[in-house]
PDB file of C-alpha atoms in Angstrom:
ATOM      1  CA  MET T   1      -4.085 -32.581-140.579  1.00 41.00           C
ATOM      2  CA  LYS T   2      -4.345 -28.818-141.229  1.00 40.00           C
ATOM      3  CA  LYS T   3      -6.190 -28.376-137.928  1.00 39.00           C
ATOM      4  CA  ILE T   4      -3.437 -30.229-136.071  1.00 43.00           C
ATOM      5  CA  LEU T   5      -0.757 -28.087-137.721  1.00 46.00           C
ATOM      6  CA  ILE T   6      -2.506 -24.861-136.738  1.00 41.00           C
ATOM      7  CA  ILE T   7      -2.782 -26.101-133.150  1.00 44.00           C
ATOM      8  CA  VAL T   8       0.896 -27.058-133.067  1.00 51.00           C
ATOM      9  CA  LEU T   9       2.025 -23.727-134.478  1.00 52.00           C
ATOM     10  CA  LEU T  10      -0.206 -21.829-132.073  1.00 44.00           C
ATOM     11  CA  GLY T  11       1.337 -23.922-129.338  1.00 50.00           C
ATOM     12  CA  PHE T  12       4.745 -22.700-130.453  1.00 49.00           C
ATOM     13  CA  VAL T  13       3.612 -19.133-129.795  1.00 42.00           C
ATOM     14  CA  LEU T  14       1.884 -19.844-126.477  1.00 44.00           C
ATOM     15  CA  LEU T  15       4.794 -21.877-125.159  1.00 52.00           C
ATOM     16  CA  GLY T  16       7.603 -19.553-126.247  1.00 48.00           C
ATOM     17  CA  GLY T  17       8.632 -21.164-129.527  1.00 49.00           C
ATOM     18  CA  ALA T  18       9.209 -19.810-132.996  1.00 44.00           C
ATOM     19  CA  GLY T  19       5.826 -20.700-134.502  1.00 41.00           C
ATOM     20  CA  LEU T  20       3.516 -18.335-136.333  1.00 36.00           C
ATOM     21  CA  LEU T  21      -0.048 -17.197-135.867  1.00 37.00           C
ATOM     22  CA  ILE T  22      -1.522 -18.483-139.088  1.00 39.00           C
ATOM     23  CA  SER T  23      -5.233 -18.623-138.337  1.00 37.00           C
ATOM     24  CA  SER T  24      -5.834 -15.891-140.919  1.00 40.00           C
ATOM     25  CA  ARG T  25      -3.618 -17.469-143.548  1.00 47.00           C
ATOM     26  CA  LYS T  26      -5.103 -19.151-146.578  1.00 47.00           C
ATOM     27  CA  GLY T  27      -4.170 -22.647-147.659  1.00 49.00           C
ATOM     28  CA  LYS T  28      -3.042 -21.581-151.110  1.00 50.00           C
ATOM     29  CA  ALA T  29      -0.279 -23.435-152.882  1.00 51.00           C
ATOM     30  CA  ALA T  30       2.972 -21.537-152.602  1.00 53.00           C
ATOM     31  CA  PRO T  31       5.954 -21.569-154.939  1.00 57.00           C
ATOM     32  CA  LYS T  32       9.323 -22.329-153.457  1.00 66.00           C
ATOM     33  CA  SER T  33      11.021 -19.213-152.153  1.00 75.00           C
ATOM     34  CA  SER T  34      14.721 -18.591-152.625  1.00 83.00           C
ATOM     35  CA  HIS T  35      15.204 -19.131-148.886  1.00 89.00           C
ATOM     36  CA  LEU T  36      13.487 -22.517-149.063  1.00 93.00           C
ATOM     37  CA  LYS T  37      15.659 -23.651-151.955  1.00 93.00           C
ATOM     38  CA  GLU T  38      18.783 -22.521-150.105  1.00 96.00           C
ATOM     39  CA  ALA T  39      17.586 -24.258-146.946  1.00 96.00           C
ATOM     40  CA  GLU T  40      17.069 -27.546-148.780  1.00 96.00           C
ATOM     41  CA  THR T  41      20.541 -27.290-150.296  1.00 96.00           C
ATOM     42  CA  ALA T  42      22.124 -26.558-146.906  1.00 98.00           C
ATOM     43  CA  PHE T  43      20.220 -29.447-145.301  1.00 97.00           C
ATOM     44  CA  SER T  44      21.358 -31.868-148.009  1.00 97.00           C
ATOM     45  CA  LYS T  45      24.951 -30.760-147.349  1.00 97.00           C
ATOM     46  CA  LYS T  46      24.453 -31.345-143.585  1.00 96.00           C
ATOM     47  CA  ASP T  47      24.915 -27.651-142.826  1.00 97.00           C
ATOM     48  CA  TYR T  48      22.099 -27.797-140.303  1.00 97.00           C
ATOM     49  CA  LEU T  49      22.709 -24.439-138.630  1.00 96.00           C
ATOM     50  CA  LYS T  50      22.401 -22.630-141.949  1.00 97.00           C
ATOM     51  CA  ALA T  51      19.469 -24.804-142.985  1.00 97.00           C
ATOM     52  CA  ARG T  52      17.580 -24.055-139.771  1.00 97.00           C
ATOM     53  CA  SER T  53      18.113 -20.318-140.126  1.00 96.00           C
ATOM     54  CA  LEU T  54      16.855 -20.365-143.710  1.00 96.00           C
ATOM     55  CA  TYR T  55      13.868 -22.554-142.870  1.00 96.00           C
ATOM     56  CA  GLU T  56      12.923 -20.102-140.120  1.00 95.00           C
ATOM     57  CA  LYS T  57      13.048 -17.227-142.625  1.00 93.00           C
ATOM     58  CA  THR T  58      10.849 -19.239-144.980  1.00 92.00           C
ATOM     59  CA  MET T  59       8.436 -19.831-142.090  1.00 90.00           C
ATOM     60  CA  GLU T  60       7.958 -16.063-141.820  1.00 89.00           C
ATOM     61  CA  GLU T  61       7.259 -15.725-145.540  1.00 86.00           C
ATOM     62  CA  SER T  62       5.024 -18.690-146.352  1.00 83.00           C
ATOM     63  CA  GLN T  63       1.230 -18.461-146.559  1.00 85.00           C
ATOM     64  CA  ASP T  64       0.708 -22.133-147.385  1.00 88.00           C
ATOM     65  CA  ILE T  65      -0.442 -24.500-144.611  1.00 91.00           C
ATOM     66  CA  ASP T  66       1.006 -27.647-146.177  1.00 90.00           C
ATOM     67  CA  GLN T  67       4.319 -25.933-146.821  1.00 91.00           C
ATOM     68  CA  LEU T  68       4.414 -24.653-143.234  1.00 93.00           C
ATOM     69  CA  LYS T  69       3.935 -28.197-142.010  1.00 92.00           C
ATOM     70  CA  GLN T  70       6.919 -29.426-144.005  1.00 94.00           C
ATOM     71  CA  ILE T  71       9.076 -26.472-142.966  1.00 96.00           C
ATOM     72  CA  GLN T  72       8.255 -27.010-139.298  1.00 96.00           C
ATOM     73  CA  LYS T  73       9.264 -30.660-139.644  1.00 96.00           C
ATOM     74  CA  LYS T  74      12.577 -29.664-141.228  1.00 97.00           C
ATOM     75  CA  ILE T  75      13.295 -27.126-138.474  1.00 98.00           C
ATOM     76  CA  GLU T  76      12.708 -29.821-135.861  1.00 98.00           C
ATOM     77  CA  GLU T  77      14.896 -32.300-137.759  1.00 98.00           C
ATOM     78  CA  SER T  78      17.634 -29.662-137.951  1.00 98.00           C
ATOM     79  CA  ASN T  79      17.351 -28.959-134.217  1.00 98.00           C
ATOM     80  CA  ILE T  80      17.864 -32.613-133.289  1.00 99.00           C
ATOM     81  CA  LYS T  81      20.656 -33.159-135.804  1.00 98.00           C
ATOM     82  CA  ILE T  82      22.511 -30.130-134.413  1.00 98.00           C
ATOM     83  CA  ILE T  83      22.117 -31.351-130.831  1.00 99.00           C
ATOM     84  CA  PHE T  84      23.247 -34.882-131.738  1.00 98.00           C
ATOM     85  CA  SER T  85      26.301 -33.670-133.669  1.00 98.00           C
ATOM     86  CA  PRO T  86      29.767 -32.486-132.543  1.00 98.00           C
ATOM     87  CA  LEU T  87      28.902 -28.972-133.742  1.00 96.00           C
ATOM     88  CA  ILE T  88      29.375 -26.402-130.978  1.00 96.00           C
ATOM     89  CA  GLU T  89      26.456 -23.940-130.896  1.00 96.00           C
ATOM     90  CA  GLU T  90      24.843 -21.509-128.462  1.00 96.00           C
ATOM     91  CA  CYS T  91      23.679 -24.228-126.066  1.00 98.00           C
ATOM     92  CA  SER T  92      26.880 -26.257-125.864  1.00 98.00           C
ATOM     93  CA  THR T  93      30.537 -25.976-124.997  1.00 98.00           C
ATOM     94  CA  LYS T  94      33.799 -27.807-125.611  1.00 98.00           C
ATOM     95  CA  TYR T  95      35.025 -29.765-122.597  1.00 99.00           C
ATOM     96  CA  ILE T  96      38.550 -31.148-122.172  1.00 99.00           C
ATOM     97  CA  VAL T  97      38.556 -34.498-120.374  1.00 98.00           C
ATOM     98  CA  ASN T  98      40.554 -34.601-117.126  1.00 97.00           C
ATOM     99  CA  PRO T  99      42.504 -37.709-115.992  1.00 96.00           C
ATOM    100  CA  LYS T 100      39.900 -38.770-113.404  1.00 95.00           C
ATOM    101  CA  ASP T 101      36.840 -37.996-115.504  1.00 98.00           C
ATOM    102  CA  VAL T 102      34.154 -40.495-116.460  1.00 98.00           C
ATOM    103  CA  LEU T 103      31.103 -39.703-118.560  1.00 98.00           C
ATOM    104  CA  ILE T 104      28.624 -39.909-115.699  1.00 98.00           C
ATOM    105  CA  LYS T 105      30.703 -37.381-113.726  1.00 98.00           C
ATOM    106  CA  ILE T 106      30.827 -34.969-116.677  1.00 99.00           C
ATOM    107  CA  ALA T 107      27.095 -35.399-117.261  1.00 99.00           C
ATOM    108  CA  GLY T 108      26.391 -34.580-113.616  1.00 98.00           C
ATOM    109  CA  LYS T 109      28.604 -31.503-113.724  1.00 98.00           C
ATOM    110  CA  PHE T 110      26.664 -30.051-116.655  1.00 98.00           C
ATOM    111  CA  ASN T 111      23.226 -31.422-115.709  1.00 98.00           C
ATOM    112  CA  THR T 112      23.022 -33.432-118.908  1.00 99.00           C
ATOM    113  CA  THR T 113      22.980 -37.154-119.751  1.00 99.00           C
ATOM    114  CA  VAL T 114      25.587 -39.726-120.671  1.00 99.00           C
ATOM    115  CA  GLY T 115      23.423 -40.657-123.654  1.00 98.00           C
ATOM    116  CA  LEU T 116      23.492 -37.117-125.022  1.00 99.00           C
ATOM    117  CA  ILE T 117      27.262 -36.798-124.596  1.00 99.00           C
ATOM    118  CA  MET T 118      27.736 -40.096-126.424  1.00 99.00           C
ATOM    119  CA  ARG T 119      25.386 -39.172-129.265  1.00 99.00           C
ATOM    120  CA  ALA T 120      26.811 -35.676-129.709  1.00 99.00           C
ATOM    121  CA  ASN T 121      30.371 -36.988-129.902  1.00 99.00           C
ATOM    122  CA  ASN T 122      29.681 -40.145-131.927  1.00 98.00           C
ATOM    123  CA  LEU T 123      30.956 -42.333-129.077  1.00 98.00           C
ATOM    124  CA  THR T 124      30.346 -46.066-129.312  1.00 97.00           C
ATOM    125  CA  SER T 125      31.761 -46.702-125.831  1.00 96.00           C
ATOM    126  CA  ASP T 126      31.679 -44.832-122.521  1.00 95.00           C
ATOM    127  CA  ILE T 127      35.480 -45.033-122.330  1.00 96.00           C
ATOM    128  CA  ILE T 128      37.129 -41.608-122.604  1.00 98.00           C
ATOM    129  CA  LYS T 129      40.751 -40.442-122.457  1.00 97.00           C
ATOM    130  CA  PRO T 130      42.504 -37.470-120.822  1.00 98.00           C
ATOM    131  CA  ARG T 131      42.722 -34.397-123.073  1.00 98.00           C
ATOM    132  CA  GLN T 132      39.926 -35.720-125.261  1.00 98.00           C
ATOM    133  CA  GLU T 133      37.610 -32.954-126.473  1.00 98.00           C
ATOM    134  CA  LEU T 134      33.882 -33.420-125.954  1.00 99.00           C
ATOM    135  CA  LYS T 135      30.854 -31.374-126.901  1.00 99.00           C
ATOM    136  CA  VAL T 136      28.634 -30.954-123.819  1.00 99.00           C
ATOM    137  CA  ASN T 137      25.146 -29.471-123.616  1.00 98.00           C
ATOM    138  CA  THR T 138      24.825 -26.402-121.376  1.00 98.00           C
ATOM    139  CA  CYS T 139      21.154 -25.421-121.775  1.00 98.00           C
ATOM    140  CA  GLU T 140      18.207 -26.728-119.806  1.00 98.00           C
ATOM    141  CA  PHE T 141      15.688 -29.097-121.372  1.00 99.00           C
ATOM    142  CA  SER T 142      12.071 -29.205-120.250  1.00 99.00           C
ATOM    143  CA  VAL T 143       8.838 -30.787-121.434  1.00 99.00           C
ATOM    144  CA  VAL T 144       5.286 -29.532-121.868  1.00 99.00           C
ATOM    145  CA  VAL T 145       2.477 -32.041-122.467  1.00 99.00           C
ATOM    146  CA  ASP T 146      -0.859 -30.875-123.884  1.00 99.00           C
ATOM    147  CA  ARG T 147      -3.154 -33.689-122.840  1.00 97.00           C
ATOM    148  CA  SER T 148      -6.204 -32.499-124.812  1.00 96.00           C
ATOM    149  CA  GLN T 149      -4.212 -32.501-128.059  1.00 98.00           C
ATOM    150  CA  ASN T 150      -1.968 -35.466-127.163  1.00 98.00           C
ATOM    151  CA  LEU T 151       1.167 -33.508-127.993  1.00 99.00           C
ATOM    152  CA  LEU T 152       4.499 -33.306-126.170  1.00 99.00           C
ATOM    153  CA  PHE T 153       6.648 -30.229-126.697  1.00 99.00           C
ATOM    154  CA  LEU T 154      10.375 -30.537-126.003  1.00 99.00           C
ATOM    155  CA  LYS T 155      11.914 -27.221-124.958  1.00 99.00           C
ATOM    156  CA  ARG T 156      15.553 -26.191-124.772  1.00 98.00           C
ATOM    157  CA  ALA T 157      16.472 -22.892-123.132  1.00 97.00           C
ATOM    158  CA  GLY T 158      12.761 -22.048-123.125  1.00 96.00           C
ATOM    159  CA  LYS T 159      12.260 -22.559-126.869  1.00 97.00           C
ATOM    160  CA  ILE T 160      10.315 -25.435-128.408  1.00 98.00           C
ATOM    161  CA  ILE T 161      12.636 -27.541-130.536  1.00 98.00           C
ATOM    162  CA  LYS T 162      10.506 -30.599-131.300  1.00 98.00           C
ATOM    163  CA  THR T 163       6.905 -31.775-131.094  1.00 98.00           C
ATOM    164  CA  TYR T 164       5.928 -35.406-130.535  1.00 99.00           C
ATOM    165  CA  ILE T 165       2.549 -37.102-130.896  1.00 98.00           C
ATOM    166  CA  VAL T 166       1.749 -38.996-127.681  1.00 99.00           C
ATOM    167  CA  SER T 167      -1.095 -40.763-125.918  1.00 98.00           C
ATOM    168  CA  THR T 168      -2.435 -39.546-122.586  1.00 98.00           C
ATOM    169  CA  GLY T 169      -4.854 -40.890-119.989  1.00 97.00           C
ATOM    170  CA  LYS T 170      -8.400 -41.906-120.761  1.00 96.00           C
ATOM    171  CA  GLU T 171     -11.081 -39.884-118.975  1.00 95.00           C
ATOM    172  CA  ASN T 172      -8.491 -37.137-118.350  1.00 94.00           C
ATOM    173  CA  SER T 173      -6.569 -39.352-115.916  1.00 97.00           C
ATOM    174  CA  THR T 174      -3.217 -37.753-116.781  1.00 98.00           C
ATOM    175  CA  PRO T 175      -2.603 -35.264-113.942  1.00 98.00           C
ATOM    176  CA  ILE T 176      -2.300 -31.551-114.709  1.00 98.00           C
ATOM    177  CA  GLY T 177       0.489 -29.582-113.050  1.00 98.00           C
ATOM    178  CA  ASN T 178       4.236 -29.181-112.720  1.00 99.00           C
ATOM    179  CA  PHE T 179       6.402 -32.231-112.113  1.00 99.00           C
ATOM    180  CA  LYS T 180      10.017 -33.342-112.336  1.00 99.00           C
ATOM    181  CA  ILE T 181      11.649 -36.439-113.792  1.00 99.00           C
ATOM    182  CA  ALA T 182      12.490 -38.457-110.679  1.00 98.00           C
ATOM    183  CA  ASN T 183      13.845 -41.663-112.209  1.00 98.00           C
ATOM    184  CA  LYS T 184      14.865 -43.085-115.584  1.00 99.00           C
ATOM    185  CA  ILE T 185      14.963 -46.758-116.557  1.00 98.00           C
ATOM    186  CA  GLU T 186      16.044 -48.477-119.758  1.00 98.00           C
ATOM    187  CA  HIS T 187      14.026 -51.563-120.721  1.00 97.00           C
ATOM    188  CA  PRO T 188      11.713 -51.297-117.698  1.00 97.00           C
ATOM    189  CA  THR T 189       9.908 -54.181-116.055  1.00 96.00           C
ATOM    190  CA  TRP T 190       6.167 -53.604-115.701  1.00 94.00           C
ATOM    191  CA  PHE T 191       4.882 -54.424-112.242  1.00 91.00           C
ATOM    192  CA  LYS T 192       1.269 -55.054-113.175  1.00 85.00           C
ATOM    193  CA  THR T 193      -1.191 -55.869-110.391  1.00 81.00           C
ATOM    194  CA  GLY T 194      -0.668 -59.534-109.607  1.00 81.00           C
ATOM    195  CA  ALA T 195       2.082 -60.029-112.202  1.00 90.00           C
ATOM    196  CA  VAL T 196       5.607 -59.025-113.198  1.00 93.00           C
ATOM    197  CA  ILE T 197       5.931 -58.403-116.956  1.00 94.00           C
ATOM    198  CA  PRO T 198       9.568 -58.572-118.193  1.00 95.00           C
ATOM    199  CA  PRO T 199      11.001 -55.954-120.569  1.00 94.00           C
ATOM    200  CA  ASP T 200      11.025 -58.191-123.647  1.00 88.00           C
ATOM    201  CA  SER T 201       7.388 -59.274-123.301  1.00 92.00           C
ATOM    202  CA  PRO T 202       4.904 -57.982-125.916  1.00 90.00           C
ATOM    203  CA  GLU T 203       2.521 -57.511-122.982  1.00 90.00           C
ATOM    204  CA  ASN T 204       4.839 -54.944-121.382  1.00 94.00           C
ATOM    205  CA  ILE T 205       3.063 -51.691-122.232  1.00 93.00           C
ATOM    206  CA  LEU T 206       5.982 -49.561-120.977  1.00 97.00           C
ATOM    207  CA  GLY T 207       8.005 -50.091-124.146  1.00 97.00           C
ATOM    208  CA  SER T 208      11.740 -49.438-124.195  1.00 97.00           C
ATOM    209  CA  ARG T 209      12.079 -46.541-121.714  1.00 98.00           C
ATOM    210  CA  TRP T 210      10.527 -45.207-118.502  1.00 98.00           C
ATOM    211  CA  MET T 211      10.886 -41.692-117.078  1.00 99.00           C
ATOM    212  CA  GLY T 212       8.973 -41.468-113.818  1.00 98.00           C
ATOM    213  CA  PHE T 213       7.551 -38.254-112.363  1.00 99.00           C
ATOM    214  CA  ASP T 214       7.886 -37.167-108.753  1.00 97.00           C
ATOM    215  CA  ILE T 215       4.309 -38.367-108.291  1.00 96.00           C
ATOM    216  CA  ARG T 216       3.936 -42.088-107.746  1.00 93.00           C
ATOM    217  CA  GLY T 217       2.724 -44.198-110.653  1.00 93.00           C
ATOM    218  CA  TYR T 218       2.971 -41.584-113.409  1.00 98.00           C
ATOM    219  CA  GLY T 219       5.603 -40.962-116.049  1.00 98.00           C
ATOM    220  CA  ILE T 220       6.578 -40.927-119.716  1.00 99.00           C
ATOM    221  CA  HIS T 221       7.222 -44.274-121.385  1.00 98.00           C
ATOM    222  CA  GLY T 222       7.358 -46.124-124.695  1.00 98.00           C
ATOM    223  CA  THR T 223       4.713 -48.387-126.135  1.00 96.00           C
ATOM    224  CA  THR T 224       3.954 -51.723-127.729  1.00 93.00           C
ATOM    225  CA  LYS T 225       0.851 -50.161-129.315  1.00 92.00           C
ATOM    226  CA  PRO T 226       2.019 -47.317-131.589  1.00 95.00           C
ATOM    227  CA  ASN T 227      -1.326 -47.252-133.400  1.00 95.00           C
ATOM    228  CA  ASP T 228      -2.909 -45.808-130.247  1.00 95.00           C
ATOM    229  CA  LEU T 229      -0.758 -42.668-130.328  1.00 98.00           C
ATOM    230  CA  GLY T 230      -2.691 -39.430-130.581  1.00 98.00           C
ATOM    231  CA  ARG T 231      -5.516 -40.753-128.411  1.00 97.00           C
ATOM    232  CA  GLN T 232      -6.463 -40.671-124.728  1.00 97.00           C
ATOM    233  CA  VAL T 233      -6.109 -44.370-123.954  1.00 97.00           C
ATOM    234  CA  THR T 234      -3.573 -44.808-121.134  1.00 97.00           C
ATOM    235  CA  LEU T 235      -4.029 -45.301-117.401  1.00 94.00           C
ATOM    236  CA  GLY T 236      -2.648 -41.798-116.844  1.00 97.00           C
ATOM    237  CA  CYS T 237       0.917 -41.938-118.147  1.00 98.00           C
ATOM    238  CA  VAL T 238       2.246 -40.234-121.264  1.00 99.00           C
ATOM    239  CA  ARG T 239       2.954 -42.827-123.938  1.00 98.00           C
ATOM    240  CA  MET T 240       5.389 -42.290-126.840  1.00 99.00           C
ATOM    241  CA  ARG T 241       6.672 -44.200-129.826  1.00 98.00           C
ATOM    242  CA  ASN T 242       9.719 -46.216-128.713  1.00 98.00           C
ATOM    243  CA  GLU T 243      12.152 -44.408-131.020  1.00 98.00           C
ATOM    244  CA  ASP T 244      10.813 -41.071-129.764  1.00 99.00           C
ATOM    245  CA  VAL T 245      11.027 -41.951-126.072  1.00 99.00           C
ATOM    246  CA  GLU T 246      14.580 -43.252-126.590  1.00 99.00           C
ATOM    247  CA  GLU T 247      15.504 -39.909-128.137  1.00 99.00           C
ATOM    248  CA  LEU T 248      13.864 -37.975-125.302  1.00 99.00           C
ATOM    249  CA  PHE T 249      15.477 -40.270-122.713  1.00 99.00           C
ATOM    250  CA  ASP T 250      18.935 -39.271-123.953  1.00 99.00           C
ATOM    251  CA  LEU T 251      18.061 -35.573-124.000  1.00 99.00           C
ATOM    252  CA  ILE T 252      16.479 -34.843-120.626  1.00 99.00           C
ATOM    253  CA  PRO T 253      18.219 -35.561-117.301  1.00 99.00           C
ATOM    254  CA  LYS T 254      16.722 -36.488-113.966  1.00 98.00           C
ATOM    255  CA  GLY T 255      15.264 -33.369-112.419  1.00 98.00           C
ATOM    256  CA  ALA T 256      14.007 -31.986-115.738  1.00 99.00           C
ATOM    257  CA  GLU T 257      10.733 -30.083-115.467  1.00 99.00           C
ATOM    258  CA  VAL T 258       7.534 -31.525-116.939  1.00 99.00           C
ATOM    259  CA  THR T 259       4.454 -29.335-117.246  1.00 99.00           C
ATOM    260  CA  ILE T 260       1.124 -30.933-118.158  1.00 99.00           C
ATOM    261  CA  ILE T 261      -1.670 -28.680-119.408  1.00 98.00           C
ATOM    262  CA  ASP T 262      -5.243 -29.363-120.470  1.00 93.00           C
TER     263      ASP T 262
END
């Protein structure tokens, strides 16, 4: 687990995130710093912006591998909670609904998704009203997949905000390069050679979501075999836990960049 954490944090540095070079750090137990205590208090009070800032300060101070792992997790949790909340921050804006607006039109205008607008504004329906205020994302999301480590890094405005454990292709069959999300499907049907596997079938290996690349036959999807995550076992696609792929599905729009590295 410590090896994985070091790799992830090094990935944060290489890919433009806020991680730390900790290869020279010792795995000594560390007492809680004042920043960490304040961060935990802010997080418990749902003040996620303050919590994230304090966790990041603690990240700079800590020498303990296990503590760094927990802090990184809390920073990522804070990132997602901020994005999926009505809180306006540096990568969002307040939008006033016009009489002829619908969510899909607003999403297209800002290059975001209907799912993200609904989550960020606690909407249970896609019905909106004139003069209604909505939080809308304004920063670009992108994805980097490290196929040798079976990790997917979600980036926003060039900064890594969350890391997911994934499965990639056996025998290095996941293609390396730069791609774009060309299509997105909820509850996809799997067109297996010689058969059509419906979405609700336990044999449908695509899980609950499909995000296809602009290269035929490859994409990011869910799974019916979560125990295989972290391994190179697929036919070339990137496989995620269903709850993770559903989260990612709502965050990244069609056209989002996907970079796959070895």
